Amino acid sequence: TQTLEVLTYEFDAVVLDEVRVCSGIPTELNPSFTPGLFYSWSPADCVDDANAPNLTITTTENKTLMATVLGFNGADTCSATLTVEVIVNPLINLDATPAQEVLCEGEDITFSANSDTVVDMIWSPNPDFSNPILEDVLVTNSELTLNPTHTETYYVLATDDLGCRDSGTVVVQSYPIDVSLDDAFVFC
């Protein structure tokens, strides 16, 4: 009588069918990979490591990637070829106007920001967008009316549903009107 030992393991090759990414932003493609399995991705032109189970992709266009997954210790006794569709979110294309404006102190000015896609917009006097002065949710246009008293810079940040971002800056130069008349010209 002979005894034969058979080793088995669970072969659970899983990748997401579709991954949405921000254009040009490095994004992990397979964060739920199965440890112990060996991955090979193609094409490799837009990934950081074609043999990583959780590779990072950087792309500006939609891509279809193939993952060949091999089993225990890279043996090909169990294997799967899976497809992942990488979908790049549309660009926000934020346009903030006026880029720069000069006006007299005491005048109102309306800044406008427009995007090609539905986004959340935040206006702030701070480049880190702290202390926002206006927040608009799910819009393609946002307007901010102010009465500046000196040269001021305002920042607008647009964020889409995936977290992709675009930002803009507007500058207004407001000058005081300082008029004084000689007593000879004061009639009242």
Short mmCIF file of N, CA and C in Angstrom, two decimals, residues 64-186:
data_model
loop_
_atom_site.label_atom_id
_atom_site.label_comp_id
_atom_site.label_asym_id
_atom_site.label_seq_id
_atom_site.Cartn_x
_atom_site.Cartn_y
_atom_site.Cartn_z
N THR A 64 -8.19 48.43 -21.91
CA THR A 64 -8.58 47.08 -21.51
C THR A 64 -7.32 46.34 -21.14
N LEU A 65 -7.26 45.85 -19.90
CA LEU A 65 -6.09 45.11 -19.43
C LEU A 65 -6.47 43.65 -19.22
N MET A 66 -5.54 42.79 -19.52
CA MET A 66 -5.70 41.35 -19.30
C MET A 66 -4.83 40.95 -18.13
N ALA A 67 -5.39 40.18 -17.22
CA ALA A 67 -4.63 39.65 -16.09
C ALA A 67 -4.58 38.13 -16.24
N THR A 68 -3.37 37.61 -16.36
CA THR A 68 -3.19 36.17 -16.33
C THR A 68 -2.78 35.82 -14.91
N VAL A 69 -3.58 34.98 -14.27
CA VAL A 69 -3.36 34.65 -12.86
C VAL A 69 -2.98 33.17 -12.78
N LEU A 70 -1.84 32.92 -12.14
CA LEU A 70 -1.37 31.54 -11.94
C LEU A 70 -1.48 31.18 -10.48
N GLY A 71 -1.63 29.89 -10.24
CA GLY A 71 -1.86 29.40 -8.89
C GLY A 71 -0.62 29.29 -8.05
N PHE A 72 -0.70 28.42 -7.08
CA PHE A 72 0.29 28.20 -6.03
C PHE A 72 1.71 28.17 -6.56
N ASN A 73 2.56 29.01 -6.02
CA ASN A 73 3.98 29.09 -6.39
C ASN A 73 4.20 29.33 -7.88
N GLY A 74 3.24 29.94 -8.53
CA GLY A 74 3.38 30.25 -9.94
C GLY A 74 3.17 29.06 -10.85
N ALA A 75 2.77 27.94 -10.30
CA ALA A 75 2.50 26.77 -11.13
C ALA A 75 1.27 27.03 -11.98
N ASP A 76 1.27 26.49 -13.18
CA ASP A 76 0.14 26.76 -14.06
C ASP A 76 -0.94 25.67 -13.99
N THR A 77 -0.94 24.93 -12.90
CA THR A 77 -1.98 23.91 -12.75
C THR A 77 -3.35 24.54 -12.62
N CYS A 78 -3.41 25.70 -12.05
CA CYS A 78 -4.65 26.48 -12.01
C CYS A 78 -4.31 27.84 -12.59
N SER A 79 -5.09 28.28 -13.54
CA SER A 79 -4.84 29.59 -14.12
C SER A 79 -6.15 30.19 -14.60
N ALA A 80 -6.12 31.50 -14.75
CA ALA A 80 -7.29 32.21 -15.27
C ALA A 80 -6.79 33.44 -16.01
N THR A 81 -7.48 33.79 -17.06
CA THR A 81 -7.21 35.04 -17.77
C THR A 81 -8.45 35.90 -17.61
N LEU A 82 -8.27 37.04 -16.99
CA LEU A 82 -9.38 37.92 -16.66
C LEU A 82 -9.18 39.29 -17.33
N THR A 83 -10.27 39.98 -17.58
CA THR A 83 -10.22 41.28 -18.24
C THR A 83 -10.69 42.37 -17.28
N VAL A 84 -10.00 43.50 -17.31
CA VAL A 84 -10.38 44.67 -16.53
C VAL A 84 -10.52 45.84 -17.49
N GLU A 85 -11.68 46.49 -17.46
CA GLU A 85 -11.89 47.69 -18.26
C GLU A 85 -11.53 48.89 -17.38
N VAL A 86 -10.57 49.68 -17.83
CA VAL A 86 -10.17 50.90 -17.12
C VAL A 86 -10.86 52.06 -17.83
N ILE A 87 -11.74 52.74 -17.10
CA ILE A 87 -12.52 53.84 -17.66
C ILE A 87 -12.01 55.14 -17.04
N VAL A 88 -11.56 56.06 -17.88
CA VAL A 88 -11.07 57.36 -17.42
C VAL A 88 -12.27 58.30 -17.30
N ASN A 89 -12.44 58.87 -16.10
CA ASN A 89 -13.51 59.85 -15.90
C ASN A 89 -13.31 61.02 -16.85
N PRO A 90 -14.40 61.63 -17.32
CA PRO A 90 -14.25 62.80 -18.20
C PRO A 90 -13.51 63.91 -17.46
N LEU A 91 -12.71 64.67 -18.21
CA LEU A 91 -12.01 65.80 -17.63
C LEU A 91 -13.01 66.85 -17.15
N ILE A 92 -12.68 67.51 -16.07
CA ILE A 92 -13.55 68.55 -15.52
C ILE A 92 -13.46 69.82 -16.36
N ASN A 93 -12.27 70.17 -16.81
CA ASN A 93 -12.05 71.38 -17.62
C ASN A 93 -12.64 72.62 -16.97
N LEU A 94 -12.19 72.91 -15.77
CA LEU A 94 -12.69 74.07 -15.02
C LEU A 94 -12.19 75.36 -15.66
N ASP A 95 -13.10 76.31 -15.82
CA ASP A 95 -12.77 77.63 -16.36
C ASP A 95 -13.29 78.66 -15.37
N ALA A 96 -12.38 79.40 -14.74
CA ALA A 96 -12.76 80.42 -13.76
C ALA A 96 -12.54 81.79 -14.39
N THR A 97 -13.56 82.66 -14.32
CA THR A 97 -13.47 83.99 -14.91
C THR A 97 -14.01 85.03 -13.94
N PRO A 98 -13.63 86.28 -14.05
CA PRO A 98 -12.50 86.73 -14.87
C PRO A 98 -11.19 86.30 -14.22
N ALA A 99 -10.19 86.04 -15.04
CA ALA A 99 -8.90 85.62 -14.48
C ALA A 99 -8.29 86.75 -13.66
N GLN A 100 -8.44 87.98 -14.15
CA GLN A 100 -7.95 89.14 -13.41
C GLN A 100 -8.83 90.32 -13.76
N GLU A 101 -9.18 91.09 -12.77
CA GLU A 101 -10.08 92.22 -12.97
C GLU A 101 -9.60 93.38 -12.11
N VAL A 102 -9.77 94.58 -12.64
CA VAL A 102 -9.44 95.80 -11.90
C VAL A 102 -10.74 96.59 -11.76
N LEU A 103 -11.03 97.05 -10.53
CA LEU A 103 -12.23 97.84 -10.32
C LEU A 103 -12.01 98.83 -9.19
N CYS A 104 -12.95 99.73 -9.07
CA CYS A 104 -12.87 100.73 -8.00
C CYS A 104 -13.44 100.13 -6.72
N GLU A 105 -12.86 100.54 -5.60
CA GLU A 105 -13.32 100.04 -4.31
C GLU A 105 -14.80 100.36 -4.14
N GLY A 106 -15.52 99.40 -3.58
CA GLY A 106 -16.94 99.59 -3.35
C GLY A 106 -17.80 98.96 -4.43
N GLU A 107 -17.21 98.52 -5.52
CA GLU A 107 -17.97 97.88 -6.59
C GLU A 107 -18.03 96.38 -6.36
N ASP A 108 -19.18 95.78 -6.69
CA ASP A 108 -19.32 94.33 -6.63
C ASP A 108 -18.70 93.72 -7.88
N ILE A 109 -18.22 92.50 -7.73
CA ILE A 109 -17.73 91.73 -8.86
C ILE A 109 -18.25 90.30 -8.71
N THR A 110 -18.61 89.71 -9.83
CA THR A 110 -19.08 88.32 -9.82
C THR A 110 -18.07 87.46 -10.54
N PHE A 111 -17.56 86.46 -9.81
CA PHE A 111 -16.67 85.46 -10.39
C PHE A 111 -17.52 84.27 -10.80
N SER A 112 -17.11 83.61 -11.86
CA SER A 112 -17.86 82.46 -12.35
C SER A 112 -16.90 81.32 -12.62
N ALA A 113 -17.34 80.11 -12.33
CA ALA A 113 -16.57 78.91 -12.64
C ALA A 113 -17.49 77.95 -13.37
N ASN A 114 -17.00 77.41 -14.48
CA ASN A 114 -17.77 76.48 -15.29
C ASN A 114 -16.96 75.21 -15.51
N SER A 115 -17.67 74.08 -15.57
CA SER A 115 -17.00 72.81 -15.82
C SER A 115 -17.77 72.03 -16.88
N ASP A 116 -17.08 71.07 -17.49
CA ASP A 116 -17.71 70.22 -18.51
C ASP A 116 -18.54 69.10 -17.90
N THR A 117 -18.33 68.82 -16.62
CA THR A 117 -19.03 67.72 -15.96
C THR A 117 -19.63 68.21 -14.64
N VAL A 118 -20.55 67.44 -14.10
CA VAL A 118 -21.17 67.78 -12.82
C VAL A 118 -20.14 67.56 -11.71
N VAL A 119 -19.96 68.59 -10.88
CA VAL A 119 -18.94 68.57 -9.83
C VAL A 119 -19.46 69.29 -8.59
N ASP A 120 -18.70 69.17 -7.51
CA ASP A 120 -18.89 70.01 -6.33
C ASP A 120 -17.83 71.11 -6.43
N MET A 121 -18.23 72.36 -6.22
CA MET A 121 -17.28 73.48 -6.29
C MET A 121 -17.18 74.18 -4.95
N ILE A 122 -15.94 74.52 -4.60
CA ILE A 122 -15.65 75.25 -3.37
C ILE A 122 -14.86 76.49 -3.73
N TRP A 123 -15.30 77.64 -3.25
CA TRP A 123 -14.56 78.91 -3.39
C TRP A 123 -13.92 79.24 -2.05
N SER A 124 -12.68 79.70 -2.10
CA SER A 124 -11.98 80.05 -0.86
C SER A 124 -10.94 81.13 -1.14
N PRO A 125 -10.65 81.96 -0.13
CA PRO A 125 -9.55 82.91 -0.28
C PRO A 125 -8.19 82.26 -0.01
N ASN A 126 -8.20 80.97 0.31
CA ASN A 126 -6.96 80.26 0.67
C ASN A 126 -6.66 79.17 -0.37
N PRO A 127 -5.40 79.06 -0.80
CA PRO A 127 -5.06 78.06 -1.82
C PRO A 127 -5.24 76.62 -1.35
N ASP A 128 -5.33 76.39 -0.04
CA ASP A 128 -5.57 75.03 0.46
C ASP A 128 -7.07 74.78 0.64
N PHE A 129 -7.90 75.75 0.22
CA PHE A 129 -9.35 75.68 0.25
C PHE A 129 -9.93 75.58 1.66
N SER A 130 -9.14 76.03 2.64
CA SER A 130 -9.67 76.12 4.00
C SER A 130 -10.56 77.36 4.07
N ASN A 131 -11.44 77.39 5.02
CA ASN A 131 -12.38 78.49 5.22
C ASN A 131 -13.13 78.85 3.93
N PRO A 132 -13.83 77.88 3.36
CA PRO A 132 -14.55 78.18 2.12
C PRO A 132 -15.61 79.25 2.34
N ILE A 133 -15.81 80.08 1.32
CA ILE A 133 -16.84 81.12 1.42
C ILE A 133 -18.08 80.76 0.61
N LEU A 134 -17.98 79.72 -0.24
CA LEU A 134 -19.14 79.23 -0.98
C LEU A 134 -18.89 77.79 -1.37
N GLU A 135 -19.90 76.96 -1.18
CA GLU A 135 -19.82 75.56 -1.61
C GLU A 135 -21.08 75.24 -2.40
N ASP A 136 -20.90 74.82 -3.66
CA ASP A 136 -22.01 74.40 -4.51
C ASP A 136 -21.85 72.92 -4.80
N VAL A 137 -22.95 72.18 -4.70
CA VAL A 137 -22.92 70.73 -4.85
C VAL A 137 -23.63 70.33 -6.15
N LEU A 138 -22.99 69.41 -6.88
CA LEU A 138 -23.55 68.85 -8.11
C LEU A 138 -23.97 69.92 -9.10
N VAL A 139 -23.00 70.70 -9.54
CA VAL A 139 -23.25 71.81 -10.47
C VAL A 139 -22.25 71.75 -11.63
N THR A 140 -22.56 72.50 -12.67
CA THR A 140 -21.59 72.73 -13.75
C THR A 140 -21.21 74.20 -13.82
N ASN A 141 -21.89 75.03 -13.01
CA ASN A 141 -21.60 76.46 -12.95
C ASN A 141 -21.76 76.94 -11.52
N SER A 142 -20.85 77.81 -11.10
CA SER A 142 -20.91 78.39 -9.76
C SER A 142 -20.51 79.85 -9.86
N GLU A 143 -21.27 80.72 -9.19
CA GLU A 143 -20.95 82.15 -9.19
C GLU A 143 -20.76 82.65 -7.77
N LEU A 144 -19.80 83.56 -7.65
CA LEU A 144 -19.46 84.16 -6.35
C LEU A 144 -19.41 85.66 -6.54
N THR A 145 -20.25 86.40 -5.81
CA THR A 145 -20.26 87.86 -5.90
C THR A 145 -19.67 88.43 -4.61
N LEU A 146 -18.68 89.32 -4.78
CA LEU A 146 -17.99 89.91 -3.65
C LEU A 146 -17.83 91.40 -3.84
N ASN A 147 -17.47 92.08 -2.76
CA ASN A 147 -17.16 93.50 -2.79
C ASN A 147 -15.78 93.66 -2.17
N PRO A 148 -14.73 93.43 -2.95
CA PRO A 148 -13.38 93.47 -2.40
C PRO A 148 -12.94 94.90 -2.08
N THR A 149 -12.03 95.01 -1.11
CA THR A 149 -11.54 96.32 -0.69
C THR A 149 -10.07 96.53 -1.01
N HIS A 150 -9.42 95.52 -1.54
CA HIS A 150 -8.02 95.62 -1.94
C HIS A 150 -7.74 94.48 -2.92
N THR A 151 -6.50 94.29 -3.31
CA THR A 151 -6.18 93.19 -4.21
C THR A 151 -6.38 91.88 -3.49
N GLU A 152 -7.20 91.02 -4.08
CA GLU A 152 -7.53 89.74 -3.45
C GLU A 152 -7.48 88.63 -4.50
N THR A 153 -7.10 87.44 -4.04
CA THR A 153 -7.07 86.25 -4.88
C THR A 153 -8.06 85.25 -4.31
N TYR A 154 -8.84 84.65 -5.19
CA TYR A 154 -9.80 83.63 -4.79
C TYR A 154 -9.51 82.35 -5.58
N TYR A 155 -9.73 81.25 -4.93
CA TYR A 155 -9.44 79.94 -5.51
C TYR A 155 -10.74 79.15 -5.58
N VAL A 156 -10.90 78.40 -6.67
CA VAL A 156 -12.07 77.55 -6.83
C VAL A 156 -11.59 76.13 -7.12
N LEU A 157 -12.19 75.17 -6.42
CA LEU A 157 -11.84 73.77 -6.57
C LEU A 157 -13.08 73.00 -7.01
N ALA A 158 -12.93 72.23 -8.09
CA ALA A 158 -14.02 71.38 -8.58
C ALA A 158 -13.62 69.93 -8.36
N THR A 159 -14.53 69.15 -7.78
CA THR A 159 -14.28 67.74 -7.50
C THR A 159 -15.45 66.92 -8.03
N ASP A 160 -15.15 65.89 -8.84
CA ASP A 160 -16.22 65.06 -9.38
C ASP A 160 -16.54 63.89 -8.46
N ASP A 161 -17.45 63.03 -8.88
CA ASP A 161 -17.93 61.94 -8.03
C ASP A 161 -16.86 60.91 -7.70
N LEU A 162 -15.79 60.85 -8.48
CA LEU A 162 -14.71 59.90 -8.22
C LEU A 162 -13.60 60.52 -7.36
N GLY A 163 -13.64 61.85 -7.21
CA GLY A 163 -12.59 62.54 -6.46
C GLY A 163 -11.57 63.20 -7.36
N CYS A 164 -11.79 63.14 -8.68
CA CYS A 164 -10.91 63.85 -9.62
C CYS A 164 -11.09 65.34 -9.38
N ARG A 165 -9.99 66.10 -9.53
CA ARG A 165 -10.04 67.51 -9.18
C ARG A 165 -9.48 68.39 -10.29
N ASP A 166 -9.97 69.62 -10.30
CA ASP A 166 -9.43 70.67 -11.14
C ASP A 166 -9.61 71.96 -10.34
N SER A 167 -8.73 72.91 -10.53
CA SER A 167 -8.84 74.15 -9.76
C SER A 167 -8.53 75.35 -10.63
N GLY A 168 -8.97 76.50 -10.16
CA GLY A 168 -8.72 77.75 -10.86
C GLY A 168 -8.49 78.87 -9.88
N THR A 169 -7.99 79.98 -10.40
CA THR A 169 -7.68 81.14 -9.58
C THR A 169 -8.20 82.39 -10.27
N VAL A 170 -8.77 83.28 -9.48
CA VAL A 170 -9.18 84.59 -9.99
C VAL A 170 -8.58 85.65 -9.08
N VAL A 171 -8.19 86.78 -9.69
CA VAL A 171 -7.57 87.87 -8.94
C VAL A 171 -8.34 89.15 -9.24
N VAL A 172 -8.64 89.91 -8.20
CA VAL A 172 -9.28 91.20 -8.39
C VAL A 172 -8.43 92.26 -7.70
N GLN A 173 -8.23 93.34 -8.41
CA GLN A 173 -7.50 94.48 -7.84
C GLN A 173 -8.50 95.60 -7.64
N SER A 174 -8.73 95.95 -6.41
CA SER A 174 -9.70 96.97 -6.06
C SER A 174 -8.97 98.17 -5.49
N TYR A 175 -9.20 99.33 -6.09
CA TYR A 175 -8.49 100.53 -5.69
C TYR A 175 -9.47 101.53 -5.09
N PRO A 176 -9.06 102.16 -3.98
CA PRO A 176 -9.94 103.16 -3.37
C PRO A 176 -10.00 104.43 -4.22
N ILE A 177 -11.11 105.11 -4.12
CA ILE A 177 -11.24 106.40 -4.78
C ILE A 177 -11.02 107.44 -3.70
N ASP A 178 -9.96 108.18 -3.84
CA ASP A 178 -9.61 109.18 -2.83
C ASP A 178 -9.63 110.54 -3.52
N VAL A 179 -10.77 111.19 -3.41
CA VAL A 179 -10.93 112.49 -4.07
C VAL A 179 -11.11 113.53 -2.99
N SER A 180 -10.32 114.54 -3.05
CA SER A 180 -10.52 115.66 -2.15
C SER A 180 -10.46 116.94 -2.98
N LEU A 181 -11.39 117.82 -2.68
CA LEU A 181 -11.48 119.07 -3.42
C LEU A 181 -10.98 120.23 -2.57
N ASP A 182 -10.40 121.14 -3.24
CA ASP A 182 -9.98 122.37 -2.58
C ASP A 182 -11.24 123.11 -2.14
N ASP A 183 -11.19 123.86 -1.03
CA ASP A 183 -12.35 124.56 -0.51
C ASP A 183 -13.02 125.44 -1.54
N ALA A 184 -12.28 125.93 -2.52
CA ALA A 184 -12.85 126.79 -3.54
C ALA A 184 -13.85 126.05 -4.42
N PHE A 185 -13.78 124.73 -4.42
CA PHE A 185 -14.68 123.94 -5.26
C PHE A 185 -15.80 123.27 -4.47
N VAL A 186 -15.89 123.52 -3.19
CA VAL A 186 -16.95 122.94 -2.37
C VAL A 186 -18.07 123.95 -2.31
#
